């Protein structure tokens, strides 16, 4: 190994340790020794120091011990002209540098508490680009993905590219492979995040681009994140440094990209990462470390061209990634699933209450369809002006010797996240309440509606090849065609839902989970029982059971109910244990049958949202397709924004249309007899079922007692109507 790179890294170690010691002395002169220090909203103290040495840094004086360790790790300066085995001293210097970087960042949080934005994504409008260390909420959501395979690894990228276009090319290459990117440092005052923003790339944890900080010291947040994965999900105990480092080498597939001139501080950071088994791949002509040893293969590789740096990094780390072979104009991959298409970026949209957008999957005879055929019935996007709307119907026909009609809704629900995988396209909802937003950037790249069909064909074969032999997609954009498909679809939805009509929650010992919407609602875990369909309306208990049969490791997992903790409200110990784990500790429990006391969490894909109306001693519900005001003072969009991110919000709950007339709908609060208002369209859509449920509950005229927007839009306006009709809610026990 070259003595030059060892010399630079060791010099960098001395420099960084001295910087940390100087900053520490200055802090002691400014603050009391017992002043609190640490990274906000995390239970891991300073995670590198805590994980490797078991030291809980909580106060300023606690920083002295890790600084002493860092100073003690510094090897002698290299003076001899003769070759020596420099790897050991280089690793020690690198570790000293990493420890010092963490001390420097802890002191930055103390001295400049507003330097970092404590959020998941940067606030670009206000120039707050750096989010600093990931707090525990972000970590719980993202960290598990490095264990379950959702995220194959991460690229810790320091510096900047020669220009914004190159920066975008590199990042999109990693996104298509599903990797996370942790950005830190600058090169000659330019940062990669600034280049990406200039190039129109959406940055933040939601698109797997974490923006740690503008200095090389902030790269320590990547090492801290990796060590937290080892402790939280790998069961490695703090202080067991050998297991921590080995876990990262073998399980967390990370590497460093150095974009720009590598000085002594970057050199010691790279040397430090080698301790974790994370190699460095650089775009400049620095000295290489090619023999294997700590890392799986080479330790430092250079110079690598920008168009090859992604592939070379993956190769050197020994990482296996899959780039989906989907022939469309835009980039495609799971990294784009959390991407938003906001108003300023919007070219066109369909659904979302503005037009009709419907999705239907149907089984076909194997000789009746042509595999890979994508038909567009109606105009494409090129005729739509910027900001325009259009109707859309997505009709998928699937044939397969092992395919069953029970599998139709499972395949249909995949449309949601697969369309979200397209860069610049956003999908919310399902069934006949879908909402698709297409960005200007996607149009500029050449995106067409047929690309949706290409994606669905490719991914259905790839993900469900054991049951799918042929896939044909028809896309409708003429209103008459979409309306016709919608009528057919609703008839199919009704048939599917009827399968569980005669089942009760007491009939089964196993419920099912659904986590398909966690990209938009991180803490949300939907639990589906026979009498509580998925709040999106797309999955009932039978659908989830079939989904688990198709994909035993998928988003629909069995939940053993276990001990019943509350019969009235609907709470079980087994469910609580499951949701605590599936929400990464964010949700400890919830009730199936109540919207007043600890209701189930809600995601943005819910068909309806119910809200308490205290003045009427009742509740209201509103569907996504109703855009008007409601008696609770909020429209559907406002309600969804307030509590649709995976929160449990007492007094509110998301649910499906079908669930309104199921036997256990908010039964712990009085059930459907509490319903005092709903939009006229929704009420008429469910008329037969409301009438039947009212009769079953002993109130035959319940349907006529429920107010709608024609009666009033405030509690005061609808109260006379409720009194005139003798609504049962008025005589029930107080909700508050």
XYZ file of C-alpha atoms in Angstrom, residues 201-711:
511
model
C -34.045 16.588 -8.705
C -36.350 16.182 -5.694
C -34.116 15.652 -2.661
C -34.828 14.327 0.817
C -35.367 11.036 2.605
C -38.611 10.540 0.640
C -36.557 10.051 -2.544
C -33.697 8.281 -0.716
C -31.398 11.322 -0.874
C -30.411 12.294 2.677
C -28.819 15.743 2.909
C -26.555 15.499 5.960
C -24.385 18.628 5.930
C -22.007 20.915 3.998
C -18.789 19.880 5.777
C -16.838 16.632 5.738
C -17.534 16.180 9.457
C -21.226 15.604 8.654
C -20.252 12.392 6.859
C -20.114 10.861 10.349
C -23.932 10.795 10.287
C -23.697 8.003 7.700
C -21.483 5.881 9.966
C -23.790 6.622 12.880
C -26.827 5.547 10.878
C -25.112 2.270 9.935
C -24.179 1.547 13.554
C -27.716 2.257 14.716
C -28.943 -0.350 12.212
C -26.579 -2.877 13.815
C -27.848 -2.094 17.328
C -31.553 -1.710 16.597
C -32.100 -4.434 14.022
C -29.023 -6.619 14.354
C -29.174 -6.994 18.123
C -25.530 -5.952 18.579
C -24.850 -4.538 22.029
C -23.259 -1.087 22.475
C -19.548 -1.405 23.177
C -19.084 -4.605 21.165
C -17.072 -2.811 18.489
C -15.937 -5.978 16.703
C -19.499 -7.165 16.095
C -20.630 -3.648 15.171
C -17.980 -3.350 12.472
C -18.419 -6.910 11.201
C -22.196 -6.496 11.030
C -21.721 -3.443 8.835
C -19.234 -5.164 6.575
C -21.482 -8.181 6.103
C -24.992 -6.692 6.285
C -25.008 -2.955 5.532
C -23.701 -2.626 2.000
C -22.323 0.889 1.922
C -19.466 2.659 0.175
C -18.029 6.146 -0.260
C -17.917 8.229 -3.424
C -15.397 11.075 -3.291
C -16.284 13.673 -5.917
C -13.502 16.244 -6.071
C -10.012 16.769 -4.679
C -9.234 14.480 -1.748
C -7.361 16.419 0.932
C -6.204 15.229 4.332
C -9.626 15.576 6.017
C -11.377 13.632 3.264
C -8.517 11.139 3.435
C -9.009 10.442 7.126
C -12.777 10.112 6.579
C -12.159 7.520 3.842
C -9.683 5.687 6.068
C -12.222 5.669 8.869
C -14.876 4.123 6.628
C -12.527 1.254 5.766
C -12.942 0.099 9.396
C -16.599 -0.536 8.536
C -15.696 -2.397 5.342
C -16.886 0.574 3.281
C -14.543 1.202 0.301
C -13.962 4.575 -1.376
C -14.370 5.110 -5.109
C -13.039 8.474 -6.304
C -13.310 10.464 -9.519
C -9.833 12.007 -9.122
C -6.435 10.362 -9.562
C -5.596 9.557 -5.952
C -3.433 6.673 -4.782
C -5.329 3.386 -4.801
C -5.407 0.651 -2.149
C -6.114 -2.427 -4.213
C -5.181 -5.433 -2.037
C -8.095 -6.958 -0.158
C -8.114 -7.080 3.620
C -10.763 -5.209 5.555
C -13.163 -4.473 2.688
C -14.700 -7.251 0.625
C -12.542 -6.317 -2.360
C -10.461 -3.189 -2.978
C -10.291 -0.406 -0.373
C -9.716 2.667 -2.569
C -10.274 2.743 -6.335
C -9.520 5.695 -8.638
C -9.895 7.456 -10.977
C -13.368 6.344 -12.068
C -15.374 8.221 -14.706
C -18.725 9.659 -13.679
C -20.707 7.510 -16.084
C -19.145 4.388 -14.552
C -18.906 5.351 -10.883
C -22.217 3.759 -9.901
C -21.513 0.398 -11.530
C -17.923 0.385 -10.278
C -18.981 1.224 -6.720
C -21.525 -1.591 -6.674
C -18.902 -3.985 -8.024
C -16.199 -3.005 -5.527
C -18.591 -3.267 -2.569
C -19.758 -6.697 -3.733
C -23.316 -5.451 -3.796
C -26.088 -7.137 -5.761
C -28.649 -4.719 -7.183
C -31.432 -5.168 -9.702
C -32.205 -2.556 -12.300
C -35.709 -3.255 -13.542
C -35.771 -3.753 -17.296
C -38.649 -1.391 -18.025
C -38.417 0.318 -21.399
C -39.919 3.740 -20.746
C -38.713 7.309 -21.186
C -38.382 8.081 -17.453
C -36.178 6.495 -14.823
C -37.911 3.766 -12.858
C -37.346 2.319 -9.401
C -38.522 2.201 -5.760
C -36.466 5.304 -4.892
C -39.112 7.403 -6.691
C -42.057 5.971 -4.735
C -42.038 8.789 -2.194
C -41.591 11.521 -4.815
C -44.199 14.282 -4.810
C -45.487 16.176 -7.835
C -46.355 19.585 -6.462
C -48.312 22.373 -8.096
C -45.347 24.197 -9.594
C -44.092 20.951 -11.155
C -47.460 19.707 -12.445
C -48.182 19.240 -16.139
C -51.446 17.259 -15.985
C -53.522 15.136 -13.641
C -56.495 12.807 -13.505
C -58.746 11.678 -10.674
C -58.476 13.256 -7.246
C -62.031 14.596 -7.470
C -61.252 16.572 -10.639
C -61.978 13.805 -13.151
C -62.715 10.096 -12.961
C -59.773 7.696 -12.631
C -60.567 3.997 -12.359
C -58.468 0.834 -12.189
C -59.668 -2.716 -12.799
C -57.849 -6.029 -13.126
C -59.738 -8.997 -14.597
C -58.823 -12.576 -15.364
C -58.961 -13.522 -19.051
C -58.853 -16.729 -21.030
C -55.328 -17.421 -22.184
C -56.276 -17.301 -25.862
C -58.225 -14.048 -25.618
C -55.389 -11.612 -24.949
C -51.978 -10.823 -26.386
C -49.094 -10.641 -23.956
C -47.431 -7.225 -23.815
C -50.101 -5.468 -25.848
C -50.808 -1.933 -24.617
C -53.845 -0.204 -26.161
C -54.579 3.500 -25.775
C -58.227 4.296 -26.492
C -58.367 8.075 -26.720
C -55.936 11.009 -26.790
C -52.533 10.922 -25.109
C -50.878 13.614 -22.996
C -49.469 15.619 -25.899
C -52.834 17.291 -26.437
C -53.231 18.454 -22.833
C -52.168 21.966 -21.922
C -50.030 22.555 -18.877
C -52.139 22.297 -15.735
C -54.908 20.412 -17.540
C -56.947 17.395 -16.476
C -58.147 14.250 -18.223
C -60.137 11.112 -17.314
C -58.304 7.788 -17.151
C -59.318 4.154 -17.030
C -56.696 1.437 -16.549
C -58.010 -1.976 -17.526
C -55.619 -4.899 -17.033
C -56.397 -8.376 -18.327
C -54.338 -11.258 -16.970
C -54.225 -14.869 -18.057
C -52.361 -17.678 -16.363
C -52.784 -21.356 -15.675
C -52.299 -20.716 -11.956
C -54.235 -17.439 -11.880
C -57.522 -17.184 -9.936
C -60.221 -14.538 -9.730
C -59.381 -14.168 -6.039
C -56.019 -12.764 -7.120
C -57.528 -9.892 -9.154
C -57.691 -7.316 -6.333
C -54.182 -8.199 -5.165
C -52.692 -7.512 -8.588
C -54.908 -4.444 -8.944
C -53.560 -2.929 -5.727
C -49.986 -3.177 -7.068
C -50.827 -0.466 -9.619
C -50.491 2.064 -6.797
C -46.816 1.595 -6.025
C -45.711 0.539 -9.516
C -46.954 3.785 -11.059
C -45.225 5.614 -8.196
C -41.948 3.957 -9.244
C -41.970 6.105 -12.399
C -39.851 9.207 -11.943
C -42.015 12.316 -12.106
C -45.342 10.485 -11.708
C -47.319 10.390 -8.467
C -50.163 7.980 -7.670
C -52.592 8.092 -4.742
C -55.653 5.962 -4.067
C -57.021 2.882 -5.787
C -60.097 1.359 -7.404
C -62.344 4.166 -8.692
C -60.807 6.935 -6.541
C -57.277 6.935 -7.923
C -55.369 10.154 -8.463
C -52.436 10.465 -10.861
C -50.248 13.587 -11.177
C -47.699 13.882 -13.989
C -44.819 16.341 -13.768
C -43.437 18.664 -16.406
C -40.101 16.860 -16.122
C -41.722 13.530 -17.044
C -43.341 15.090 -20.114
C -40.039 16.660 -21.150
C -38.413 13.229 -20.993
C -41.074 11.861 -23.322
C -43.439 10.123 -20.896
C -46.696 8.908 -22.451
C -49.689 7.122 -20.973
C -48.644 3.945 -22.733
C -45.607 3.899 -20.435
C -47.984 2.991 -17.589
C -48.976 -0.111 -19.536
C -45.328 -0.978 -20.259
C -44.520 -0.742 -16.543
C -47.466 -2.879 -15.451
C -46.746 -5.564 -18.034
C -43.068 -5.819 -17.097
C -43.525 -5.755 -13.333
C -46.504 -8.106 -13.176
C -44.410 -10.677 -15.034
C -41.382 -9.974 -12.862
C -43.165 -9.965 -9.498
C -45.890 -12.554 -10.127
C -44.324 -14.810 -12.740
C -45.523 -17.923 -10.925
C -49.187 -17.081 -11.592
C -49.050 -14.702 -14.585
C -48.562 -15.918 -18.171
C -50.030 -13.049 -20.198
C -50.783 -9.393 -19.486
C -52.692 -7.010 -21.752
C -53.440 -3.408 -20.778
C -56.030 -1.018 -22.184
C -55.922 2.666 -21.227
C -59.050 4.784 -21.745
C -58.991 8.588 -21.885
C -62.417 9.324 -23.374
C -64.990 10.195 -20.719
C -67.639 7.821 -22.078
C -65.182 4.906 -22.079
C -63.937 5.709 -18.589
C -67.491 5.962 -17.265
C -68.339 2.597 -18.820
C -65.252 0.978 -17.269
C -66.114 2.578 -13.932
C -69.603 1.064 -13.948
C -68.133 -2.368 -14.720
C -65.458 -1.920 -12.065
C -67.928 -0.939 -9.356
C -69.980 -4.037 -10.076
C -66.823 -6.121 -9.660
C -65.852 -4.314 -6.464
C -69.316 -5.041 -5.042
C -68.999 -8.738 -5.840
C -65.565 -8.904 -4.235
C -66.730 -7.133 -1.079
C -69.758 -9.375 -0.726
C -67.500 -12.363 -0.092
C -66.984 -11.273 3.508
C -70.544 -10.093 4.195
C -71.444 -13.165 6.217
C -68.167 -13.323 8.144
C -67.568 -11.764 11.552
C -64.378 -10.888 13.382
C -65.171 -13.601 15.917
C -65.105 -16.230 13.138
C -61.323 -16.031 12.685
C -58.248 -16.032 14.902
C -56.043 -14.353 12.295
C -56.267 -10.873 10.851
C -53.984 -9.492 8.124
C -51.770 -6.454 7.827
C -51.311 -4.121 4.881
C -48.279 -1.831 4.658
C -48.500 -0.860 0.987
C -48.953 2.818 1.843
C -46.001 3.267 4.182
C -44.077 5.248 1.553
C -46.621 8.038 2.089
C -47.647 7.254 5.687
C -44.531 5.955 7.474
C -46.191 4.889 10.743
C -49.371 3.485 9.231
C -50.164 -0.194 9.604
C -53.578 -1.175 8.306
C -55.065 -4.212 10.055
C -57.770 -5.928 8.044
C -60.418 -8.107 9.658
C -63.619 -9.639 8.238
C -65.623 -6.676 9.607
C -63.065 -3.959 8.911
C -61.935 -3.840 5.300
C -58.760 -1.992 4.408
C -59.377 1.729 4.636
C -58.357 2.139 0.984
C -61.325 -0.038 0.035
C -59.187 -2.240 -2.190
C -58.497 -5.115 0.203
C -60.872 -7.084 2.387
C -59.910 -10.005 4.645
C -60.256 -12.544 1.825
C -58.067 -10.423 -0.462
C -55.316 -10.183 2.143
C -55.453 -13.927 2.723
C -55.040 -14.523 -1.022
C -52.243 -11.942 -1.204
C -50.317 -13.752 1.525
C -50.696 -17.013 -0.384
C -49.206 -15.393 -3.498
C -46.415 -13.554 -1.693
C -45.629 -14.845 1.824
C -43.068 -12.072 2.389
C -45.225 -9.277 0.972
C -47.168 -6.403 2.561
C -50.086 -8.555 3.745
C -48.931 -10.587 6.709
C -51.017 -12.725 9.083
C -51.650 -11.275 12.542
C -52.561 -13.687 15.310
C -55.173 -11.832 17.381
C -54.081 -13.268 20.700
C -55.678 -12.181 23.971
C -58.636 -9.799 23.649
C -57.850 -6.709 25.713
C -61.098 -4.822 25.014
C -64.138 -6.496 23.498
C -66.125 -3.284 23.081
C -63.420 -1.155 21.449
C -61.761 -4.032 19.595
C -58.204 -4.398 20.856
C -56.012 -7.512 20.919
C -52.563 -8.149 22.337
C -51.331 -9.938 19.209
C -52.386 -7.017 17.023
C -50.661 -4.537 19.326
C -47.436 -6.535 19.243
C -47.558 -6.683 15.455
C -48.264 -3.001 14.823
C -45.573 -1.922 17.285
C -43.023 -3.882 15.292
C -44.411 -2.977 11.855
C -44.516 0.750 12.707
C -40.920 0.620 14.011
C -42.140 1.430 17.498
C -44.115 4.521 16.498
C -47.541 2.988 17.260
C -48.055 0.869 20.377
C -51.764 0.036 20.044
C -55.083 1.018 18.508
C -58.744 0.060 18.568
C -60.621 -1.449 15.630
C -64.108 -0.323 16.693
C -63.585 3.236 17.903
C -62.809 6.612 16.380
C -62.950 8.394 19.738
C -60.486 6.323 21.768
C -57.126 5.433 20.149
C -58.446 4.770 16.638
C -56.539 2.939 13.923
C -53.906 4.931 12.049
C -54.834 6.512 8.714
C -52.981 6.839 5.402
C -53.576 9.116 2.420
C -55.236 6.356 0.394
C -58.360 6.083 2.553
C -61.700 6.243 0.739
C -63.421 8.173 3.529
C -62.622 10.007 6.754
C -65.019 10.093 9.683
C -64.988 12.969 12.186
C -66.755 13.537 15.477
C -69.451 16.236 15.657
C -69.734 16.938 19.403
C -72.588 19.437 19.049
C -74.751 16.740 17.450
C -73.460 13.935 19.687
C -72.702 12.092 16.462
C -70.224 11.615 13.669
C -69.959 12.491 10.000
C -68.003 10.942 7.175
C -66.816 12.337 3.854
C -65.502 10.551 0.778
C -62.576 11.527 -1.393
C -64.861 12.328 -4.318
C -66.729 15.069 -2.385
C -64.919 18.425 -2.680
C -67.237 20.606 -0.616
C -67.310 21.827 2.965
C -68.394 19.559 5.819
C -69.920 20.115 9.273
C -66.575 19.464 10.987
C -65.219 22.598 9.294
C -62.751 20.769 7.041
C -62.903 19.445 3.504
C -61.679 15.933 2.736
C -58.314 17.243 1.487
C -57.751 19.166 4.716
C -58.691 16.182 6.847
C -56.347 13.930 4.867
C -53.530 16.414 5.272
C -54.070 16.666 9.021
C -54.231 12.982 9.891
C -53.402 11.006 6.752
C -49.674 10.539 7.372
C -50.016 7.498 9.583
C -51.333 9.143 12.738
C -53.851 7.839 15.238
C -56.088 10.869 15.753
C -58.833 10.545 18.397
C -62.040 11.972 17.013
C -61.094 11.086 13.435
C -60.483 7.879 11.515
C -59.978 6.801 7.917
C -62.073 3.966 6.534
C -63.461 2.461 3.362
C -66.923 3.097 1.946
C -67.832 -0.541 2.454
C -66.789 -0.421 6.101
C -69.531 2.147 6.897
C -72.184 -0.553 6.809
C -70.133 -3.416 8.250
C -71.224 -4.722 11.619
C -68.314 -3.422 13.647
C -68.036 0.093 12.150
C -67.192 2.336 15.174
C -69.362 -0.032 17.225
C -67.470 0.918 20.376
C -68.816 4.461 19.919
C -72.349 3.409 19.033
C -71.879 2.215 15.476
C -73.738 3.491 12.423
C -76.457 4.937 14.681
C -73.984 7.768 15.381
C -73.907 8.786 11.690
C -75.601 12.180 11.369
C -74.123 13.552 8.112
C -72.540 12.340 4.892
C -72.400 13.678 1.312
C -75.541 12.985 -0.691
C -73.617 11.084 -3.393
C -72.023 8.722 -0.867
C -75.297 8.266 0.977
C -77.126 7.326 -2.214
C -74.320 5.002 -3.286
C -74.705 3.051 -0.022
C -78.486 3.388 0.295
C -79.427 -0.289 0.227
C -76.727 -1.218 2.695
C -77.532 1.685 5.055
C -81.208 0.713 5.034
C -80.343 -2.910 5.789
C -77.888 -2.031 8.546
C -80.337 0.415 10.131
C -83.006 -2.272 10.248
C -80.516 -4.725 11.768
C -79.740 -2.165 14.496
C -83.433 -1.559 15.243
C -83.806 1.804 13.441
C -85.562 1.068 10.116
C -85.687 4.716 9.024
C -82.013 5.498 9.675
C -81.271 6.308 6.031
C -83.755 9.191 6.007
C -82.438 10.521 9.312
C -78.903 11.169 8.023
C -78.329 14.747 6.846
C -76.325 15.718 3.785
C -75.077 18.929 2.155
C -78.579 19.797 0.954
C -79.639 20.052 4.604
